[in-house]
Coordinates of C-alpha atoms in Angstrom, one line a residue:
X247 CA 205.8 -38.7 194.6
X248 CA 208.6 -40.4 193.0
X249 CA 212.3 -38.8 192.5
X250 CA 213.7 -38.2 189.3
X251 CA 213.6 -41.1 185.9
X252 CA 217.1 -42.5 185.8
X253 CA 218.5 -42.1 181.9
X254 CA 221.0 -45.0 180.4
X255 CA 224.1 -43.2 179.3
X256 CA 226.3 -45.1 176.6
X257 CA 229.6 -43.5 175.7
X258 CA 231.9 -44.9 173.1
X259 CA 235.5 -44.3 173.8
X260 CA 237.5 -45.2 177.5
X261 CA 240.0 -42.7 177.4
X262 CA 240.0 -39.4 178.6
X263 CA 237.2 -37.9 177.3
X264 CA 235.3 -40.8 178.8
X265 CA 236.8 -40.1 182.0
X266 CA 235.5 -36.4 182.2
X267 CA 232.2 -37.2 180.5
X268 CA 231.3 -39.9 183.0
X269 CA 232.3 -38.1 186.0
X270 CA 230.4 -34.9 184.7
X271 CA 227.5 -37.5 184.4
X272 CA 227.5 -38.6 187.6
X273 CA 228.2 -35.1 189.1
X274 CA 224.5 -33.6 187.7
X275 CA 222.5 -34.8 190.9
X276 CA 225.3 -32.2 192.7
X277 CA 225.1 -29.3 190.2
X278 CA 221.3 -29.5 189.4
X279 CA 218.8 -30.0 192.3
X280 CA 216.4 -31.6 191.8
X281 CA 217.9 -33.1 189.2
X282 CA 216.0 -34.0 185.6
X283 CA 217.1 -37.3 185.8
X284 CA 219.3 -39.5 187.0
X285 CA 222.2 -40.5 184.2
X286 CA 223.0 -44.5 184.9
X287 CA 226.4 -45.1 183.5
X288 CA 225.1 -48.3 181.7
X289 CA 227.7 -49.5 179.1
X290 CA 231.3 -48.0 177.7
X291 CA 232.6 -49.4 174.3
X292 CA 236.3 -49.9 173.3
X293 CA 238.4 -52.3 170.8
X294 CA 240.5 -53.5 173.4
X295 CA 239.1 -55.5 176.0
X296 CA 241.4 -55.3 178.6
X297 CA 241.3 -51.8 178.2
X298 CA 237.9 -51.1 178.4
X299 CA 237.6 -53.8 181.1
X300 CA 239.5 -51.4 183.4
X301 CA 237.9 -48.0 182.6
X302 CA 234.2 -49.5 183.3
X303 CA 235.3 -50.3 186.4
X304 CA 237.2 -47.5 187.5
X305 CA 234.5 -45.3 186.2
X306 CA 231.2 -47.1 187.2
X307 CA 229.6 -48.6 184.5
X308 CA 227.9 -51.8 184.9
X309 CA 228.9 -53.4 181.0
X310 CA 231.8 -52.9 178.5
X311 CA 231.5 -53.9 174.8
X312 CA 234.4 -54.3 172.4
X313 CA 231.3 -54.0 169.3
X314 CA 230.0 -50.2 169.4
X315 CA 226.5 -51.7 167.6
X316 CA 225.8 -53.9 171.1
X317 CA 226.6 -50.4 173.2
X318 CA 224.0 -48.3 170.6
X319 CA 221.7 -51.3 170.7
X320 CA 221.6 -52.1 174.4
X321 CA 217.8 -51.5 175.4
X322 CA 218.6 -49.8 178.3
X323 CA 220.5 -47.1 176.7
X324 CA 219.1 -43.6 175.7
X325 CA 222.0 -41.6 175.5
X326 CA 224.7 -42.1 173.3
X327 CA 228.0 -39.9 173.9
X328 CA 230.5 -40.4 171.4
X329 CA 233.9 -39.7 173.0
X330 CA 236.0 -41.5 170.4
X331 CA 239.4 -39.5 168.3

């Protein structure tokens, strides 16, 4: 038996919002057992690359784009969440 399908998450924005939305991400195993799926924080876009730099690594994504196409576009994403103003 194998555990639950992990699903690429994508969200476009690093401020705030992306803040709460990837932590309530990664909170579903906790709240949701067993779980539907996994959510992988694969990729968070933002103009500034400094920026965005810094709030994939504090909040655990694995990629940052400063193009919003290349975080829709990225193959391992199935979940776009659009945090942006």
């Amino acid at each position: 038996m194998s555990g639950p399908r992990r699903i690429g998450v994508a969200i476009l924005g690093y401020a705030f919002m992306c803040k709460a939305h990837s932590h309530a991400f990664k909170s579903i195993p906790h709240f949701f057992y067993p779980p539907p799926a996994i959510p992988d924080l694969v990729v968070v876009y933002g103009r500034t690359e400094e920026k965005v730099k810094l709030a994939a690594a504090n909040y655990g994504f694995r990629k940052y784009v400063t193009d919003w196409r290349k975080a829709v576009d990225d193959p391992e994403v199935e979940i776009v969440d659009n945090c942006l103003p």
